[in-house]
Short mmCIF file of N, CA, C and O in Angstrom, two decimals:
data_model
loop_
_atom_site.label_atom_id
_atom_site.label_comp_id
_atom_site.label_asym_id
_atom_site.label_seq_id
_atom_site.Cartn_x
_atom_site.Cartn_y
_atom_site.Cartn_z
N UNK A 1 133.75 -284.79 25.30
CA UNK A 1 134.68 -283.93 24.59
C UNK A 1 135.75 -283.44 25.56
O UNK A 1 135.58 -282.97 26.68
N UNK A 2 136.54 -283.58 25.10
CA UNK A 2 138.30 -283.26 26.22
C UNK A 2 138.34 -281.41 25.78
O UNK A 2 137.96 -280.83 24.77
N UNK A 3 138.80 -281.03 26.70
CA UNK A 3 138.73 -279.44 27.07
C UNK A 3 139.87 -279.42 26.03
O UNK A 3 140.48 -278.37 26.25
N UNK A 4 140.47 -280.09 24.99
CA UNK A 4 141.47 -279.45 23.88
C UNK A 4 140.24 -279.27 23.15
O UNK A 4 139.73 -278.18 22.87
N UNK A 5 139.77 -280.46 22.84
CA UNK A 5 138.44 -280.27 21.52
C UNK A 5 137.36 -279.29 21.58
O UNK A 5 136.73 -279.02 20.56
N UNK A 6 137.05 -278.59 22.96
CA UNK A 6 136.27 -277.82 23.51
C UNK A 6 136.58 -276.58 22.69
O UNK A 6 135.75 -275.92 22.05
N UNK A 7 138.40 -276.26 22.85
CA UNK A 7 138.26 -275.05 22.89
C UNK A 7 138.50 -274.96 21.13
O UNK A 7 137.99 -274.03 20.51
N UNK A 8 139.30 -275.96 20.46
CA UNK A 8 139.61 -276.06 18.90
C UNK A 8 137.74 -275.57 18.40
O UNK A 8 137.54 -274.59 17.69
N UNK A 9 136.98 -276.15 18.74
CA UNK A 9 135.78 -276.05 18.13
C UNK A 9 135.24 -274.55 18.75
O UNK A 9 134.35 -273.91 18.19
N UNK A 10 135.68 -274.25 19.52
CA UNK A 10 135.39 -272.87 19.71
C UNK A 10 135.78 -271.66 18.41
O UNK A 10 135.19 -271.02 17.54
N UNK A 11 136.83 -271.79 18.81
CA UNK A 11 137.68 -271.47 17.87
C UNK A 11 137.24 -271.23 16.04
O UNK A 11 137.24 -270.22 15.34
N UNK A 12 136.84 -272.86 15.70
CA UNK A 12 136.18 -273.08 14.46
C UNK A 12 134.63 -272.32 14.59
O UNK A 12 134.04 -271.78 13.65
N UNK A 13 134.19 -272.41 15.90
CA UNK A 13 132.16 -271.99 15.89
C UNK A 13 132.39 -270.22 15.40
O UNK A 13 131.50 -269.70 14.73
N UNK A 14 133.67 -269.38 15.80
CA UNK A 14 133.81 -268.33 16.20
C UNK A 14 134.26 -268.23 14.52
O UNK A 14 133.52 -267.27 14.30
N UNK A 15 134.71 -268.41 13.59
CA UNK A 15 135.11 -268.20 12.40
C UNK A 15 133.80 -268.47 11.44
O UNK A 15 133.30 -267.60 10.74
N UNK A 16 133.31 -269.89 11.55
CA UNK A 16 131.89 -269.90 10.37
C UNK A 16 130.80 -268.87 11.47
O UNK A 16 129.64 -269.15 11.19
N UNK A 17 130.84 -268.16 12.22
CA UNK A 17 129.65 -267.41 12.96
C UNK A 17 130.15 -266.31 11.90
O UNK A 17 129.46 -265.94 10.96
N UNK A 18 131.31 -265.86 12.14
CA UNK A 18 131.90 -264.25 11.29
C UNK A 18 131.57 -264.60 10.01
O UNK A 18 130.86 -263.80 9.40
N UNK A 19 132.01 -265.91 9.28
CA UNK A 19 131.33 -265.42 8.08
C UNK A 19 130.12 -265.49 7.79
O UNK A 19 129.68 -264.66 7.00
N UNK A 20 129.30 -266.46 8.31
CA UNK A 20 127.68 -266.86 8.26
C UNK A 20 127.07 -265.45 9.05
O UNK A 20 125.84 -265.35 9.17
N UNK A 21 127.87 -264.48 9.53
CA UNK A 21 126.68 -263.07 10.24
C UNK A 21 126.06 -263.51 11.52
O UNK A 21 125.39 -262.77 12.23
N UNK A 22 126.40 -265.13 11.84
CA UNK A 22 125.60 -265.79 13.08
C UNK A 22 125.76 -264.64 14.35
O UNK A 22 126.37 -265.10 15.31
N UNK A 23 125.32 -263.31 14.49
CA UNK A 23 125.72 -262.59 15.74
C UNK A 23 124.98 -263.51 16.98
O UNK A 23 125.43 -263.47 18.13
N UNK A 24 124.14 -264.11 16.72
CA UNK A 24 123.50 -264.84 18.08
C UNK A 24 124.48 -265.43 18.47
O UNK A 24 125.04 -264.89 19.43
N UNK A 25 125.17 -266.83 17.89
CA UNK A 25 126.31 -267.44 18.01
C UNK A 25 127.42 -266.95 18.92
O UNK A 25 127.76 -267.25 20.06
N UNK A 26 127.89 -266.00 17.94
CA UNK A 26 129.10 -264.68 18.67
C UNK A 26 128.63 -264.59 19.87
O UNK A 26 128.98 -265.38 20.75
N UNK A 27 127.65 -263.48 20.10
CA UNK A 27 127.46 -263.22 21.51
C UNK A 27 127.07 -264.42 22.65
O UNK A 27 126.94 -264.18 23.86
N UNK A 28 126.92 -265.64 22.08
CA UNK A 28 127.08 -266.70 22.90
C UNK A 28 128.37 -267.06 23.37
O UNK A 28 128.50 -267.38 24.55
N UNK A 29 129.48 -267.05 22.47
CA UNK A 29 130.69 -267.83 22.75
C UNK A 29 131.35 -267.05 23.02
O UNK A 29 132.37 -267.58 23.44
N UNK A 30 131.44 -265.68 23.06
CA UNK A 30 132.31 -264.36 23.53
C UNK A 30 132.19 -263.85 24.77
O UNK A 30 131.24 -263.07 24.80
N UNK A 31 132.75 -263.96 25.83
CA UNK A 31 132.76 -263.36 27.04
C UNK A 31 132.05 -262.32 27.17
O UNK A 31 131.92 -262.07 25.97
N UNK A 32 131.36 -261.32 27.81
CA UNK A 32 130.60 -260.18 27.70
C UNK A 32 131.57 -259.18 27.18
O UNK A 32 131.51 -258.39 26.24
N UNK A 33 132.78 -259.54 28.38
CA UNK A 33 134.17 -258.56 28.76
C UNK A 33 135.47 -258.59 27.25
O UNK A 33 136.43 -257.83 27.12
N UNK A 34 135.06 -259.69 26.32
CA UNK A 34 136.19 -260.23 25.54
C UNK A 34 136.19 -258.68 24.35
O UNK A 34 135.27 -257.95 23.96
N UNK A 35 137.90 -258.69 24.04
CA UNK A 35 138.33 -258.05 23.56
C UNK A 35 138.84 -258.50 22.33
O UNK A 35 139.08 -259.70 22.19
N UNK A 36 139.06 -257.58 21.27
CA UNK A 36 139.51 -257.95 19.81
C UNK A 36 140.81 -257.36 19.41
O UNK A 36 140.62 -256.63 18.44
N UNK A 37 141.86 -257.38 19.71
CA UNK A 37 143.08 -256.48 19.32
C UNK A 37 143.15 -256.59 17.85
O UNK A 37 143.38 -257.71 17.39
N UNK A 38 142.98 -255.64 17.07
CA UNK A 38 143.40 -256.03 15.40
C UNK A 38 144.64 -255.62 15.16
O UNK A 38 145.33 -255.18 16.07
N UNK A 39 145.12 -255.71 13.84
CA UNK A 39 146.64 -255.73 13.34
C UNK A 39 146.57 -254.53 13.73
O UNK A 39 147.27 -254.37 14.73
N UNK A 40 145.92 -253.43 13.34
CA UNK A 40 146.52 -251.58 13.60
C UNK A 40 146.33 -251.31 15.05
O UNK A 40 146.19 -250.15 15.44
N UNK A 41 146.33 -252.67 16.16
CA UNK A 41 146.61 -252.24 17.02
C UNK A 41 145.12 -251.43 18.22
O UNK A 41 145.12 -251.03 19.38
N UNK A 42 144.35 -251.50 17.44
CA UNK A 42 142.93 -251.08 17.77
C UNK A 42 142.24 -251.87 18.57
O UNK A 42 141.77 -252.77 17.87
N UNK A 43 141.86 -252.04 19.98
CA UNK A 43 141.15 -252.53 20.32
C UNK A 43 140.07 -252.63 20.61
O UNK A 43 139.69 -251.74 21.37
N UNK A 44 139.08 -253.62 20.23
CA UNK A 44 137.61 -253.45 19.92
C UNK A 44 136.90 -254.29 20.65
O UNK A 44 136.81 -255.50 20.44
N UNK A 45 136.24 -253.52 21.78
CA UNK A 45 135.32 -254.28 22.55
C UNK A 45 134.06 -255.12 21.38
O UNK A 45 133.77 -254.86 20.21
N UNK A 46 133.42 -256.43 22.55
CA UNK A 46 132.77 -257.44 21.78
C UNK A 46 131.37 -256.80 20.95
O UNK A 46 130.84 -257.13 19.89
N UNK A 47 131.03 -255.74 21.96
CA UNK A 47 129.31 -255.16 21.04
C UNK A 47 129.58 -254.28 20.11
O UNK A 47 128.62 -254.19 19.34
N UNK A 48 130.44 -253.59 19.83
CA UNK A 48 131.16 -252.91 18.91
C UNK A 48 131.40 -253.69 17.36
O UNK A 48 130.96 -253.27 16.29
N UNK A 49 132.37 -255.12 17.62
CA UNK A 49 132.61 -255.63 16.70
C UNK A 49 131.57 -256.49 15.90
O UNK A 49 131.58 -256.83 14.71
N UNK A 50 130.28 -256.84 17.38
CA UNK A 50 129.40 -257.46 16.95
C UNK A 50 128.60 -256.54 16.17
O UNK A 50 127.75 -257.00 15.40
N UNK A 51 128.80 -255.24 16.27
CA UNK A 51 127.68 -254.53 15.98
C UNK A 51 128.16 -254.25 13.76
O UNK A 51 127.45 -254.41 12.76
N UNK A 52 129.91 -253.73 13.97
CA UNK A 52 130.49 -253.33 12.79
C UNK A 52 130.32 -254.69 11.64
O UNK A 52 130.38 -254.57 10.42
N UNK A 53 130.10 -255.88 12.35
CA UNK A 53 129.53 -257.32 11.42
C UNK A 53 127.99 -257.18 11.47
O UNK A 53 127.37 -257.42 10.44
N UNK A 54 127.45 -256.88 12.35
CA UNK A 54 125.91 -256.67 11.80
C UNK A 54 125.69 -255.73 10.66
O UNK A 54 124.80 -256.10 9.88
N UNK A 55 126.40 -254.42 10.33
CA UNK A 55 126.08 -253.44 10.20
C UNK A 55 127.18 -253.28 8.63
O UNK A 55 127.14 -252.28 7.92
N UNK A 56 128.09 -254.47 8.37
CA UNK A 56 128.48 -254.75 6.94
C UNK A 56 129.80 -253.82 7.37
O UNK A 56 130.21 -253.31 6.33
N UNK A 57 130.56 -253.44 8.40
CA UNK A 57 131.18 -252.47 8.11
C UNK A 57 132.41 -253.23 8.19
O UNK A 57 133.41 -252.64 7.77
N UNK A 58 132.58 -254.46 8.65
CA UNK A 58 133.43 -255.34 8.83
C UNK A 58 133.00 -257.04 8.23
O UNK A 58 132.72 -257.89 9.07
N UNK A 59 133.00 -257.40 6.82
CA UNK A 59 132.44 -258.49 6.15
C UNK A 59 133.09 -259.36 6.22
O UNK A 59 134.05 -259.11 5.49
N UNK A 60 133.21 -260.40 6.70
CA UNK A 60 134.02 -261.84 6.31
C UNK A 60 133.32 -262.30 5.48
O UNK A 60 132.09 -262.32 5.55
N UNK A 61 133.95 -262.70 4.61
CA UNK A 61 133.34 -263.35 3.23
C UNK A 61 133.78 -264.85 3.02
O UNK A 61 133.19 -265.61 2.25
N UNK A 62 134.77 -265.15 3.69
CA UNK A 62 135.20 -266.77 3.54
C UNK A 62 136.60 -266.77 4.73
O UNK A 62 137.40 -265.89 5.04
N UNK A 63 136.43 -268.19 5.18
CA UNK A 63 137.81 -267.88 6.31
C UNK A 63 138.17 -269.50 6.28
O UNK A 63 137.36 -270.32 6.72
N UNK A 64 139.42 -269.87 5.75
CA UNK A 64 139.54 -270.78 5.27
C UNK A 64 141.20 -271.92 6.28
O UNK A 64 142.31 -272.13 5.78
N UNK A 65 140.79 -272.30 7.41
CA UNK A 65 141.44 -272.91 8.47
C UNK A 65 142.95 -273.82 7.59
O UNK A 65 142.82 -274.70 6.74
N UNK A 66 144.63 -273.11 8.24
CA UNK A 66 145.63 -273.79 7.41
C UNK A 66 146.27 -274.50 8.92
O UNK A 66 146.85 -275.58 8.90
N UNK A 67 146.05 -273.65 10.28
CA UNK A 67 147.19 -274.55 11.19
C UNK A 67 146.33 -274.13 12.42
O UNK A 67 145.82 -273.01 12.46
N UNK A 68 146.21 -274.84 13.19
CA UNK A 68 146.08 -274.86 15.07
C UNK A 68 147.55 -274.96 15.66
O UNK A 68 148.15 -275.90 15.16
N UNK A 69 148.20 -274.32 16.50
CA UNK A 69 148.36 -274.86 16.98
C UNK A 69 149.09 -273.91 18.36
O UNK A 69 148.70 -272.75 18.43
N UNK A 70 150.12 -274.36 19.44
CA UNK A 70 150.43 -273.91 20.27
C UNK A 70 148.86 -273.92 21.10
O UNK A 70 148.44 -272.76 21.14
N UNK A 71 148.11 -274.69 21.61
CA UNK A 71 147.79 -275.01 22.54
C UNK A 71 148.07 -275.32 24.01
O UNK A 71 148.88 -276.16 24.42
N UNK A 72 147.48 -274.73 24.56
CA UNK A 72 147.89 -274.69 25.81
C UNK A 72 146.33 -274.19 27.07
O UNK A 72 145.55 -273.24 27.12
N UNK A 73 146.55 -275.49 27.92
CA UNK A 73 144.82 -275.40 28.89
C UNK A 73 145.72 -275.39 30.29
O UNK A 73 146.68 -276.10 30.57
N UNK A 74 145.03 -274.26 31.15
CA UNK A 74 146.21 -274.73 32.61
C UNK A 74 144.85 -274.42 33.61
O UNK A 74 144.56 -273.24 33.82
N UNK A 75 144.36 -275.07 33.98
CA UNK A 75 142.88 -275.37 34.91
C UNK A 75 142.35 -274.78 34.09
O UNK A 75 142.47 -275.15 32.92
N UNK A 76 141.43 -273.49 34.46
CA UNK A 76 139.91 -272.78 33.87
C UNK A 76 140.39 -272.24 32.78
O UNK A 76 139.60 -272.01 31.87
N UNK A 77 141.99 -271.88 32.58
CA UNK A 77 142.31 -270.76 31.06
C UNK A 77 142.91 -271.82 30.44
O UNK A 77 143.45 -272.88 30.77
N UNK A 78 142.53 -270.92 28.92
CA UNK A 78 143.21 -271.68 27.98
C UNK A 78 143.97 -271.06 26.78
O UNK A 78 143.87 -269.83 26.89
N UNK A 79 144.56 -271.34 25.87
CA UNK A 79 145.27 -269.90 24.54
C UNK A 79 145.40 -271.01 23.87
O UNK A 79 145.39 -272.15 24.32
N UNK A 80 145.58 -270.54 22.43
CA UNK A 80 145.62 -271.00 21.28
C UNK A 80 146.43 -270.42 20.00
O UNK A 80 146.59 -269.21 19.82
N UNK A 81 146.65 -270.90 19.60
CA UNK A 81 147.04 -269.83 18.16
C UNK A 81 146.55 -270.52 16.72
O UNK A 81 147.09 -271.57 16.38
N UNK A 82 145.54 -269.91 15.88
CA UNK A 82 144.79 -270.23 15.07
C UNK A 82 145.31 -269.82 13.53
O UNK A 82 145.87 -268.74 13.72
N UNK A 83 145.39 -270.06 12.38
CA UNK A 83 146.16 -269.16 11.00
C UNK A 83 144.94 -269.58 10.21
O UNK A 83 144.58 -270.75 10.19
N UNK A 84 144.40 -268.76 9.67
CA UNK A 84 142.78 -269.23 8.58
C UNK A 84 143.65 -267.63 7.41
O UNK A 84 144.41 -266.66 7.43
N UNK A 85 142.76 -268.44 6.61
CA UNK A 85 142.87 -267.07 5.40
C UNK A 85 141.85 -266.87 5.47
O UNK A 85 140.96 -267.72 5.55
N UNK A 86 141.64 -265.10 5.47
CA UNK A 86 140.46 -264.81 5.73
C UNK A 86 140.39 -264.15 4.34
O UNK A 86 141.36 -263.77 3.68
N UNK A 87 139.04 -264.06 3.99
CA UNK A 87 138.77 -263.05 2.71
C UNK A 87 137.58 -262.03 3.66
O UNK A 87 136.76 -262.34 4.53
N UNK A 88 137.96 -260.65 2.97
CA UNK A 88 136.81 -260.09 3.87
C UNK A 88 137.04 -258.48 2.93
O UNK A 88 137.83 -258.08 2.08
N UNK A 89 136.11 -258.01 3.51
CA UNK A 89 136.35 -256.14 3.03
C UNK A 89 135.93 -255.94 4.28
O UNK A 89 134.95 -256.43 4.85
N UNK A 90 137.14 -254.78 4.87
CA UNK A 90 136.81 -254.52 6.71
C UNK A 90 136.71 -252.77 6.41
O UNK A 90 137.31 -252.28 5.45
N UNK A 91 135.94 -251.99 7.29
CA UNK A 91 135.91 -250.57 7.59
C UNK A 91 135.93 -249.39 5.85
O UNK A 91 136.52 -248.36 5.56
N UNK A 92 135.09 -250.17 5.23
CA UNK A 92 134.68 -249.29 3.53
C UNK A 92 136.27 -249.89 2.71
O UNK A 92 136.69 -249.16 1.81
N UNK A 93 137.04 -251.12 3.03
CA UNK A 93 138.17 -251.34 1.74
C UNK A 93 137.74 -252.38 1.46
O UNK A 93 137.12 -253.19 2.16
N UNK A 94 138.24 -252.44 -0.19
CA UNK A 94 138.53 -253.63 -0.79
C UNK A 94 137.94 -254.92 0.11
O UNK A 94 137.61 -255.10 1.28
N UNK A 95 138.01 -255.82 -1.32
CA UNK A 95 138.10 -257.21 -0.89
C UNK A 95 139.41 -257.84 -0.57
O UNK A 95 140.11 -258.40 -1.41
N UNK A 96 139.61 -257.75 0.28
CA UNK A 96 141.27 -258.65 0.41
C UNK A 96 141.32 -260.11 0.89
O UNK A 96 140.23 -260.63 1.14
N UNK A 97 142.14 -260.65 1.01
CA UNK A 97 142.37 -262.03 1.76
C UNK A 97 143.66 -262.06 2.25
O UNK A 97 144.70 -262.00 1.59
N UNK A 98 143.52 -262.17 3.49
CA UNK A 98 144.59 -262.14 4.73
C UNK A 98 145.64 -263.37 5.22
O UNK A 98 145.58 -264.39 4.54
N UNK A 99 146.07 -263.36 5.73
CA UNK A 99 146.63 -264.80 6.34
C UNK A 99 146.40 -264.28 7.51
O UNK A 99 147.26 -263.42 7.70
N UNK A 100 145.57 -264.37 8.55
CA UNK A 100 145.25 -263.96 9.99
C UNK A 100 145.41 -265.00 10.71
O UNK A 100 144.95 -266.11 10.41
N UNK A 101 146.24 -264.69 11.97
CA UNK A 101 146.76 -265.43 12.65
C UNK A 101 146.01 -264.70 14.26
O UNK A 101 146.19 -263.59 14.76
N UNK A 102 145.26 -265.72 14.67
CA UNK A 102 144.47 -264.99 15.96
C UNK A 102 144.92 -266.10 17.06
O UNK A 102 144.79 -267.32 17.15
N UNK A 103 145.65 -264.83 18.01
CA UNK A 103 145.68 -265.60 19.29
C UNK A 103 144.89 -265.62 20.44
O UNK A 103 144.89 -264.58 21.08
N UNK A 104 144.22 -266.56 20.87
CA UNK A 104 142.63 -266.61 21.36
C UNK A 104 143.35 -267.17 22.80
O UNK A 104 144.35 -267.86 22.99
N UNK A 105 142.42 -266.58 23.66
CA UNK A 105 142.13 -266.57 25.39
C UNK A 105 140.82 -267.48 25.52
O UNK A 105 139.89 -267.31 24.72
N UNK A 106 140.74 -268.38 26.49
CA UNK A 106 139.50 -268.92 26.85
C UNK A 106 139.47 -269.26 28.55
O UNK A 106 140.48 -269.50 29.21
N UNK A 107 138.12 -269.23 29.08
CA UNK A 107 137.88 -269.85 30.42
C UNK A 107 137.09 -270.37 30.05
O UNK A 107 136.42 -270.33 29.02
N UNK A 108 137.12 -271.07 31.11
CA UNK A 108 135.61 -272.32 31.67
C UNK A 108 134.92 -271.57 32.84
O UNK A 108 135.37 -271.13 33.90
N UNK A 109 134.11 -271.58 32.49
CA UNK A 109 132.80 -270.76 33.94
C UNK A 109 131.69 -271.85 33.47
O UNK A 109 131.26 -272.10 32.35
N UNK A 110 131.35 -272.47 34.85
CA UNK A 110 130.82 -273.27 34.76
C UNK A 110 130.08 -274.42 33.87
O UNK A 110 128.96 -274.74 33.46
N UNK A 111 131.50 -274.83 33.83
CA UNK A 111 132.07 -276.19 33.07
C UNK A 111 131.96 -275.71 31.67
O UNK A 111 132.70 -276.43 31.00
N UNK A 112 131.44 -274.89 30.97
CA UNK A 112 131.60 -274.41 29.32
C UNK A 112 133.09 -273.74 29.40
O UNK A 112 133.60 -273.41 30.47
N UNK A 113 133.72 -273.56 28.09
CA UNK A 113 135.24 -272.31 27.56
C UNK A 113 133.62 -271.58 27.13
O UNK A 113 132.45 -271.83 26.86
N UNK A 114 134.51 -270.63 27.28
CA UNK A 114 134.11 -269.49 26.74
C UNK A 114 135.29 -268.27 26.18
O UNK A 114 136.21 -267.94 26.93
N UNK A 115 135.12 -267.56 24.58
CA UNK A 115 136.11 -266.63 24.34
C UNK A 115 136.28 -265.57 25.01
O UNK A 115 135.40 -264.73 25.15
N UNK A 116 137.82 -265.45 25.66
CA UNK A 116 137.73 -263.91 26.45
C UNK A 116 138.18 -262.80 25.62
O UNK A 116 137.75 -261.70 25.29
N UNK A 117 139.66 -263.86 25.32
CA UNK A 117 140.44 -261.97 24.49
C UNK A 117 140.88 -262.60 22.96
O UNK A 117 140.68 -263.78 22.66
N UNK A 118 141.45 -261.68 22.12
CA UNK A 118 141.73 -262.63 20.98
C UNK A 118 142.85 -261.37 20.13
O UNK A 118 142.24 -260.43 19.62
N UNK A 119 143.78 -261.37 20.06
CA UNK A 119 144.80 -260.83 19.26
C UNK A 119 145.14 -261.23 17.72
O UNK A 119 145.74 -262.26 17.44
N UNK A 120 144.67 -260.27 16.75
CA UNK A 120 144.63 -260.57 15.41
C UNK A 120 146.41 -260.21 15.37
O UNK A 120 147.15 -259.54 16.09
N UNK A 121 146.64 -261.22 13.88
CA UNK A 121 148.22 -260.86 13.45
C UNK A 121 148.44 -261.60 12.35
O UNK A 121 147.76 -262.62 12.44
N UNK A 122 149.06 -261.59 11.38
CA UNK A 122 149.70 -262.43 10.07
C UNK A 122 150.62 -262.73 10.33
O UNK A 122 151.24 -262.29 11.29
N UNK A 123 151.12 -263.82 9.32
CA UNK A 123 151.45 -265.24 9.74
C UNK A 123 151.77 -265.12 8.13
O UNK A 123 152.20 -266.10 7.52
#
């Protein structure tokens, strides 16, 4: 697998984990250190967010992949920019469905990517 496909499937493992609840998953492919910037600007460390998806307070309910792209790998880092529609009810609202556009950080530590940082935004 070529370190583009590495990190695209990251990318994809990190979307069916949020909606499938897979927290094992998550905390596999998420840096210890990785950060979540959401649209209001809030940033949410990884045990936090893992915890507000354990705990229903943040639901993905379906996340449905429209574009990859802007790729870019330069040795160990890598970025991406991802657009999925997400359906979800986040922090006690509604069911909505988003056009979320996440711009994702990755390294390689010994020879795996792994997710570091990830900036939510619409698209």
């Amino acid at each position: 697998m070529t370190d583009q496909e590495a990190i695209i499937q990251l990318y994809r493992e990190e979307n069916e984990a949020m909606v499938a609840k897979n927290l094992s998953k998550l905390n596999q492919i998420l840096a210890p250190t990785m950060k979540l910037t959401h649209m209001t600007g809030y940033v949410q460390p990884k045990l936090e967010w893992i915890d507000q998806i354990q705990n229903d307070e943040m639901q993905y309910l379906s996340s449905k992949e429209e574009n990859i792209k802007d790729i870019e790998i330069y040795d160990n880092q890598a970025s991406l920019i991802g657009q999925n529609q997400v359906q979800a009810k986040i922090w006690g609202g509604g069911v909505n469905t988003w056009p979320l556009q996440m711009k994702m950080y990755f390294a390689k530590q010994n020879g795996n990517w792994i997710i570091t940082n990830q900036v939510a935004s619409t698209y």
